């Protein structure tokens, strides 16, 4: 930035903006080497069937242990990775690591669960996306039915191309989830014709369960609509019993959140799979 200052560009930035740009550049540069240096790892958050208390899947969530700055949240670095395009390579690593892990659990004789992987729009838009998915499934020998891809509503922008990609994934047997549902822009008619298996109700609505009548109405509407469209409904960010009881009573079949379990390292998930039911879940 010294150079820019020298060229009288300094006035374009307030000190705060300068800091932000500086941090972003730091992240962007760091992301390039993080893959090579093995600084990423995955944690897995269990997803439960509220009716049977069984674990039905896990969501893979990326973590970055920076050698200098420690743990950096994906909420912070994923947007930067998307902007710089490196999300495509990071995404491949996540997919491979997650599928491999799931296969490992299966080969150890543990019950089969779904592996949900977050996928950025940038990855879906990449011309080799389907090829990459096929490659990962072949290499890890994971049955496609145990892979679930989570996308956000921002994907709705590119509908015709998107429809082709999603349809091909569906034909391959891969499951598709709409993440953070209700917070973005979703056209109802698109939702009707896209081959989506699961709707994940965003945490912001779950937070409103005991406090906000509007949130409650929206949740009920989402559940109703999802059921009519033959989708599973997953509540995300369930933090207390009251929320879980409400969801169960209102036919939301699946849930994840700190009430049941935080995202965990693979070894701890293994122990949950061995016991099949987590004690904490039985509270409802
Ligand atoms: P998301 O996919 O909506 O994931 C849910 C986030 O909520 C996770 O945050 C999870 O740890 C957190 N969470 C789950 N239950 C609770 C709860 O009960 N209370 C609270 N307060 N939080 C809860 P995390 O791991 O920090 O991830 C943030 C976001 O980063 C994710 O939101 C997702 O959009 C993105 N992300 C994470 N991993 C990946 C990845 O591998 N690829 C891509 N493209 N994005 C990722
Ligand atoms: Mg997600
Ligand atoms: Mg989500
Ligand atoms: Mg969310």
Short mmCIF file of C-alpha atoms and ligand atoms in Angstrom, two decimals:
data_model
loop_
_atom_site.label_atom_id
_atom_site.label_comp_id
_atom_site.label_asym_id
_atom_site.label_seq_id
_atom_site.Cartn_x
_atom_site.Cartn_y
_atom_site.Cartn_z
CA UNK A 1 0.00 0.00 0.00
CA UNK A 2 2.97 2.28 0.47
CA UNK A 3 3.32 2.52 -3.27
CA UNK A 4 -0.29 3.54 -3.68
CA UNK A 5 0.04 6.13 -1.02
CA UNK A 6 3.04 7.51 -2.87
CA UNK A 7 0.94 7.87 -5.95
CA UNK A 8 -1.67 9.88 -4.12
CA UNK A 9 -4.18 7.07 -4.05
CA UNK A 10 -4.25 7.13 -0.31
CA UNK A 11 -7.24 9.41 -0.18
CA UNK A 12 -9.37 6.82 -1.93
CA UNK A 13 -9.29 4.68 1.20
CA UNK A 14 -10.38 5.40 4.69
CA UNK A 15 -8.07 3.68 7.19
CA UNK A 16 -10.80 1.09 7.79
CA UNK A 17 -11.20 0.23 4.15
CA UNK A 18 -7.45 0.00 3.85
CA UNK A 19 -7.39 -2.54 6.62
CA UNK A 20 -10.11 -4.54 4.95
CA UNK A 21 -8.36 -4.56 1.59
CA UNK A 22 -5.13 -5.52 3.33
CA UNK A 23 -6.73 -8.45 5.09
CA UNK A 24 -8.41 -9.59 1.93
CA UNK A 25 -5.14 -9.56 0.04
CA UNK A 26 -3.53 -11.49 2.86
CA UNK A 27 -6.29 -14.10 2.66
CA UNK A 28 -6.16 -14.29 -1.13
CA UNK A 29 -2.40 -14.88 -1.10
CA UNK A 30 -2.60 -17.31 1.79
CA UNK A 31 -5.30 -19.40 0.11
CA UNK A 32 -2.98 -20.12 -2.76
CA UNK A 33 -0.43 -21.83 -0.55
CA UNK A 34 -2.86 -23.29 1.98
CA UNK A 35 -3.82 -26.19 -0.27
CA UNK A 36 -0.22 -27.11 -1.00
CA UNK A 37 0.75 -26.82 2.67
CA UNK A 38 -2.14 -28.91 3.94
CA UNK A 39 -3.59 -26.15 6.09
CA UNK A 40 -7.23 -27.09 5.46
CA UNK A 41 -9.14 -29.75 7.32
CA UNK A 42 -12.76 -30.81 7.57
CA UNK A 43 -15.15 -31.11 10.44
CA UNK A 44 -18.47 -32.90 10.19
CA UNK A 45 -21.76 -31.88 11.73
CA UNK A 46 -24.31 -34.67 12.24
CA UNK A 47 -27.82 -34.45 10.84
CA UNK A 48 -30.57 -36.30 12.69
CA UNK A 49 -33.96 -37.73 11.93
CA UNK A 50 -36.22 -36.11 14.53
CA UNK A 51 -38.64 -39.03 14.44
CA UNK A 52 -36.22 -41.91 14.98
CA UNK A 53 -33.30 -40.06 16.59
CA UNK A 54 -30.96 -41.67 14.09
CA UNK A 55 -28.05 -39.91 12.50
CA UNK A 56 -28.81 -39.79 8.77
CA UNK A 57 -25.91 -37.74 7.50
CA UNK A 58 -23.13 -35.31 8.21
CA UNK A 59 -22.30 -31.94 6.67
CA UNK A 60 -18.64 -31.38 5.82
CA UNK A 61 -17.42 -27.95 6.90
CA UNK A 62 -14.01 -26.65 5.94
CA UNK A 63 -11.56 -25.19 8.45
CA UNK A 64 -8.33 -23.32 7.79
CA UNK A 65 -5.50 -23.43 10.26
CA UNK A 66 -3.25 -20.57 9.21
CA UNK A 67 0.36 -21.00 10.39
CA UNK A 68 0.46 -17.42 11.61
CA UNK A 69 -3.13 -16.34 12.25
CA UNK A 70 -4.59 -19.54 13.62
CA UNK A 71 -8.10 -20.72 12.77
CA UNK A 72 -9.88 -18.66 10.14
CA UNK A 73 -13.63 -19.08 9.65
CA UNK A 74 -14.99 -20.21 6.26
CA UNK A 75 -17.45 -17.33 6.49
CA UNK A 76 -14.39 -15.14 6.11
CA UNK A 77 -12.27 -16.95 3.54
CA UNK A 78 -14.82 -18.72 1.29
CA UNK A 79 -16.06 -15.40 -0.20
CA UNK A 80 -12.43 -14.48 -0.96
CA UNK A 81 -11.81 -17.93 -2.47
CA UNK A 82 -14.88 -17.43 -4.65
CA UNK A 83 -13.71 -14.03 -5.82
CA UNK A 84 -10.25 -15.23 -6.76
CA UNK A 85 -11.51 -18.45 -8.36
CA UNK A 86 -9.41 -20.71 -6.13
CA UNK A 87 -12.68 -22.06 -4.72
CA UNK A 88 -12.67 -24.49 -7.65
CA UNK A 89 -9.49 -26.20 -6.40
CA UNK A 90 -10.48 -25.93 -2.75
CA UNK A 91 -13.88 -27.39 -3.65
CA UNK A 92 -12.25 -30.39 -5.33
CA UNK A 93 -10.17 -31.01 -2.22
CA UNK A 94 -13.25 -30.82 0.00
CA UNK A 95 -15.21 -33.21 -2.19
CA UNK A 96 -12.40 -35.73 -2.38
CA UNK A 97 -11.64 -35.60 1.34
CA UNK A 98 -15.31 -35.85 2.34
CA UNK A 99 -16.15 -38.73 -0.02
CA UNK A 100 -13.03 -40.60 1.00
CA UNK A 101 -13.96 -40.20 4.66
CA UNK A 102 -17.48 -41.46 4.10
CA UNK A 103 -16.18 -44.51 2.23
CA UNK A 104 -13.77 -45.17 5.08
CA UNK A 105 -16.62 -45.23 7.63
CA UNK A 106 -18.59 -47.56 5.38
CA UNK A 107 -15.67 -49.92 4.92
CA UNK A 108 -15.26 -50.05 8.68
CA UNK A 109 -18.76 -51.52 8.77
CA UNK A 110 -20.45 -48.45 10.22
CA UNK A 111 -24.01 -47.53 9.20
CA UNK A 112 -24.28 -45.72 5.88
CA UNK A 113 -24.94 -41.99 6.12
CA UNK A 114 -25.09 -39.15 3.63
CA UNK A 115 -22.13 -36.86 3.19
CA UNK A 116 -23.34 -33.31 2.51
CA UNK A 117 -20.80 -31.03 0.84
CA UNK A 118 -21.19 -27.28 0.35
CA UNK A 119 -20.67 -26.23 -3.25
CA UNK A 120 -20.25 -22.64 -4.46
CA UNK A 121 -22.03 -21.31 -7.53
CA UNK A 122 -18.60 -20.83 -9.10
CA UNK A 123 -18.03 -24.57 -8.90
CA UNK A 124 -21.40 -25.44 -10.41
CA UNK A 125 -20.73 -23.02 -13.24
CA UNK A 126 -17.37 -24.56 -14.03
CA UNK A 127 -17.53 -26.55 -17.26
CA UNK A 128 -15.77 -29.56 -15.71
CA UNK A 129 -17.89 -29.73 -12.57
CA UNK A 130 -19.77 -32.93 -13.45
CA UNK A 131 -16.57 -34.53 -14.67
CA UNK A 132 -14.93 -33.69 -11.34
CA UNK A 133 -17.80 -35.24 -9.37
CA UNK A 134 -17.61 -38.42 -11.45
CA UNK A 135 -13.87 -38.58 -10.93
CA UNK A 136 -14.16 -38.23 -7.17
CA UNK A 137 -16.85 -40.90 -6.98
CA UNK A 138 -14.75 -43.27 -9.08
CA UNK A 139 -11.55 -42.62 -7.17
CA UNK A 140 -13.11 -42.96 -3.73
CA UNK A 141 -15.56 -45.71 -4.81
CA UNK A 142 -18.31 -43.99 -2.81
CA UNK A 143 -21.81 -44.88 -3.98
CA UNK A 144 -23.31 -41.68 -5.44
CA UNK A 145 -26.43 -42.03 -3.32
CA UNK A 146 -24.38 -41.14 -0.23
CA UNK A 147 -23.19 -37.84 -1.66
CA UNK A 148 -25.32 -34.74 -1.23
CA UNK A 149 -24.43 -31.34 -2.66
CA UNK A 150 -25.54 -28.19 -0.84
CA UNK A 151 -26.05 -25.05 -2.89
CA UNK A 152 -27.45 -21.68 -1.99
CA UNK A 153 -30.23 -19.79 -3.69
CA UNK A 154 -27.72 -17.62 -5.55
CA UNK A 155 -27.54 -20.52 -7.98
CA UNK A 156 -30.98 -19.61 -9.27
CA UNK A 157 -29.44 -16.92 -11.47
CA UNK A 158 -28.22 -19.27 -14.14
CA UNK A 159 -31.32 -21.35 -14.52
CA UNK A 160 -31.15 -23.06 -17.89
CA UNK A 161 -27.57 -24.18 -17.64
CA UNK A 162 -28.18 -25.02 -14.03
CA UNK A 163 -31.13 -27.20 -14.82
CA UNK A 164 -28.95 -29.33 -17.08
CA UNK A 165 -26.23 -29.73 -14.47
CA UNK A 166 -28.64 -30.56 -11.66
CA UNK A 167 -30.55 -33.02 -13.83
CA UNK A 168 -27.36 -34.84 -14.72
CA UNK A 169 -26.39 -35.04 -11.05
CA UNK A 170 -29.83 -36.39 -10.24
CA UNK A 171 -29.44 -39.04 -12.94
CA UNK A 172 -26.10 -40.00 -11.42
CA UNK A 173 -27.86 -40.52 -8.10
CA UNK A 174 -26.29 -37.58 -6.29
CA UNK A 175 -28.66 -35.74 -3.92
CA UNK A 176 -29.17 -31.99 -3.97
CA UNK A 177 -29.97 -29.60 -1.12
CA UNK A 178 -30.94 -25.97 -1.13
CA UNK A 179 -28.97 -24.41 1.73
CA UNK A 180 -29.93 -21.35 3.80
CA UNK A 181 -33.38 -21.55 2.24
CA UNK A 182 -35.50 -18.45 2.65
CA UNK A 183 -32.69 -15.93 2.87
CA UNK A 184 -31.92 -15.50 -0.80
CA UNK A 185 -33.78 -15.08 -4.00
CA UNK A 186 -35.74 -18.16 -5.00
CA UNK A 187 -38.28 -18.26 -7.71
CA UNK A 188 -41.03 -20.66 -6.74
CA UNK A 189 -41.47 -21.81 -10.30
CA UNK A 190 -37.76 -22.63 -10.50
CA UNK A 191 -37.98 -24.55 -7.28
CA UNK A 192 -40.79 -26.54 -8.81
CA UNK A 193 -38.84 -27.74 -11.80
CA UNK A 194 -35.35 -28.10 -10.36
CA UNK A 195 -34.57 -31.63 -9.14
CA UNK A 196 -33.97 -30.72 -5.49
CA UNK A 197 -34.13 -33.37 -2.77
CA UNK A 198 -33.77 -31.30 0.41
CA UNK A 199 -34.63 -27.83 1.65
CA UNK A 200 -32.53 -26.54 4.52
CA UNK A 201 -34.39 -23.93 6.53
CA UNK A 202 -31.97 -21.15 7.39
CA UNK A 203 -30.89 -20.72 10.99
CA UNK A 204 -32.26 -17.17 11.12
CA UNK A 205 -35.81 -18.58 11.00
CA UNK A 206 -35.04 -21.27 13.58
CA UNK A 207 -33.72 -18.52 15.88
CA UNK A 208 -37.16 -16.92 15.67
CA UNK A 209 -39.15 -19.96 16.80
CA UNK A 210 -39.93 -18.74 20.31
CA UNK A 211 -39.77 -15.05 19.61
CA UNK A 212 -41.06 -14.16 16.18
CA UNK A 213 -44.51 -15.10 14.87
CA UNK A 214 -43.50 -14.26 11.34
CA UNK A 215 -40.56 -16.63 11.47
CA UNK A 216 -42.91 -19.34 12.70
CA UNK A 217 -45.31 -18.74 9.79
CA UNK A 218 -42.47 -18.84 7.31
CA UNK A 219 -41.12 -22.10 8.73
CA UNK A 220 -44.55 -23.71 8.53
CA UNK A 221 -44.93 -22.51 4.96
CA UNK A 222 -41.52 -23.84 3.94
CA UNK A 223 -42.25 -27.23 5.50
CA UNK A 224 -45.64 -27.40 3.83
CA UNK A 225 -44.28 -26.43 0.45
CA UNK A 226 -41.32 -28.78 0.71
CA UNK A 227 -43.55 -31.69 1.62
CA UNK A 228 -45.85 -30.94 -1.30
CA UNK A 229 -42.85 -30.88 -3.61
CA UNK A 230 -41.67 -34.22 -2.18
CA UNK A 231 -38.58 -32.76 -0.57
CA UNK A 232 -37.03 -33.48 2.81
CA UNK A 233 -36.85 -30.54 5.17
CA UNK A 234 -33.75 -29.98 7.27
CA UNK A 235 -33.66 -27.35 9.99
CA UNK A 236 -30.20 -25.84 10.51
CA UNK A 237 -28.89 -24.19 13.64
CA UNK A 238 -31.19 -25.86 16.15
CA UNK A 239 -29.86 -24.75 19.53
CA UNK A 240 -32.51 -25.64 22.07
CA UNK A 241 -35.11 -28.23 22.94
CA UNK A 242 -38.10 -25.96 22.36
CA UNK A 243 -37.02 -25.39 18.77
CA UNK A 244 -36.55 -29.12 18.22
CA UNK A 245 -39.94 -29.95 19.70
CA UNK A 246 -41.64 -27.31 17.59
CA UNK A 247 -39.96 -28.63 14.44
CA UNK A 248 -40.86 -32.22 15.15
CA UNK A 249 -44.46 -31.29 15.86
CA UNK A 250 -44.64 -29.42 12.59
CA UNK A 251 -43.37 -32.29 10.42
CA UNK A 252 -39.83 -31.13 9.87
CA UNK A 253 -38.15 -34.51 9.59
CA UNK A 254 -34.46 -33.64 9.85
CA UNK A 255 -32.33 -31.27 11.92
CA UNK A 256 -28.80 -30.26 12.75
CA UNK A 257 -27.47 -27.78 15.28
CA UNK A 258 -25.52 -27.28 18.48
CA UNK A 259 -28.35 -28.86 20.51
CA UNK A 260 -27.40 -32.20 19.01
CA UNK A 261 -23.79 -31.68 18.08
CA UNK A 262 -21.27 -29.09 16.94
CA UNK A 263 -19.17 -29.87 13.87
CA UNK A 264 -16.70 -32.57 14.96
CA UNK A 265 -13.48 -34.19 13.76
CA UNK A 266 -13.89 -37.49 11.89
CA UNK A 267 -12.84 -39.60 14.88
CA UNK A 268 -15.70 -38.31 17.00
CA UNK A 269 -18.22 -38.87 14.22
CA UNK A 270 -17.00 -42.41 14.05
CA UNK A 271 -17.91 -42.90 17.68
CA UNK A 272 -21.37 -41.46 17.08
CA UNK A 273 -21.82 -43.85 14.16
CA UNK A 274 -20.74 -46.75 16.32
CA UNK A 275 -23.43 -45.87 18.87
CA UNK A 276 -25.86 -44.83 16.13
CA UNK A 277 -27.86 -42.62 18.50
CA UNK A 278 -26.42 -39.67 20.38
CA UNK A 279 -27.65 -39.37 23.93
CA UNK A 280 -28.16 -35.66 23.61
CA UNK A 281 -30.60 -36.17 20.84
CA UNK A 282 -32.93 -38.23 22.93
CA UNK A 283 -33.85 -35.16 24.98
CA UNK A 284 -36.73 -34.67 22.59
P1 LIG B 1 -23.63 -23.38 6.05
O1 LIG B 1 -23.40 -24.33 4.95
O2 LIG B 1 -25.00 -22.80 6.17
O3 LIG B 1 -23.22 -24.17 7.36
C1 LIG B 1 -23.82 -23.99 8.61
C2 LIG B 1 -22.98 -23.13 9.52
O4 LIG B 1 -23.66 -22.94 10.76
C3 LIG B 1 -21.63 -23.73 9.91
O5 LIG B 1 -20.72 -22.66 10.12
C4 LIG B 1 -21.96 -24.43 11.23
O6 LIG B 1 -20.83 -24.65 12.03
C5 LIG B 1 -22.89 -23.42 11.83
N1 LIG B 1 -23.82 -24.02 12.79
C6 LIG B 1 -24.38 -25.25 12.78
N2 LIG B 1 -25.24 -25.41 13.81
C7 LIG B 1 -25.22 -24.26 14.50
C8 LIG B 1 -25.89 -23.80 15.69
O7 LIG B 1 -26.70 -24.51 16.30
N3 LIG B 1 -25.62 -22.53 16.11
C9 LIG B 1 -24.75 -21.72 15.44
N4 LIG B 1 -24.54 -20.49 15.92
N5 LIG B 1 -24.10 -22.11 14.32
C10 LIG B 1 -24.34 -23.37 13.86
P2 LIG B 1 -19.26 -22.66 9.51
O8 LIG B 1 -18.69 -24.04 9.60
O9 LIG B 1 -18.52 -21.53 10.11
O10 LIG B 1 -19.51 -22.38 7.96
C11 LIG B 1 -20.02 -21.16 7.52
C12 LIG B 1 -20.38 -21.21 6.05
O11 LIG B 1 -19.19 -21.35 5.26
C13 LIG B 1 -21.24 -22.40 5.66
O12 LIG B 1 -22.59 -22.14 5.98
C14 LIG B 1 -20.98 -22.45 4.17
O13 LIG B 1 -21.75 -21.50 3.50
C15 LIG B 1 -19.52 -22.06 4.10
N6 LIG B 1 -18.70 -23.27 3.98
C16 LIG B 1 -18.21 -24.08 4.95
N7 LIG B 1 -17.50 -25.09 4.42
C17 LIG B 1 -17.54 -24.92 3.09
C18 LIG B 1 -16.99 -25.66 1.97
O14 LIG B 1 -16.34 -26.70 2.10
N8 LIG B 1 -17.24 -25.14 0.72
C19 LIG B 1 -17.98 -24.02 0.53
N9 LIG B 1 -18.18 -23.59 -0.73
N10 LIG B 1 -18.51 -23.32 1.55
C20 LIG B 1 -18.30 -23.77 2.81
MG1 LIG B 2 -24.34 -25.94 4.24
MG1 LIG B 3 -26.76 -23.58 5.76
MG1 LIG B 4 -26.59 -20.90 7.02
#
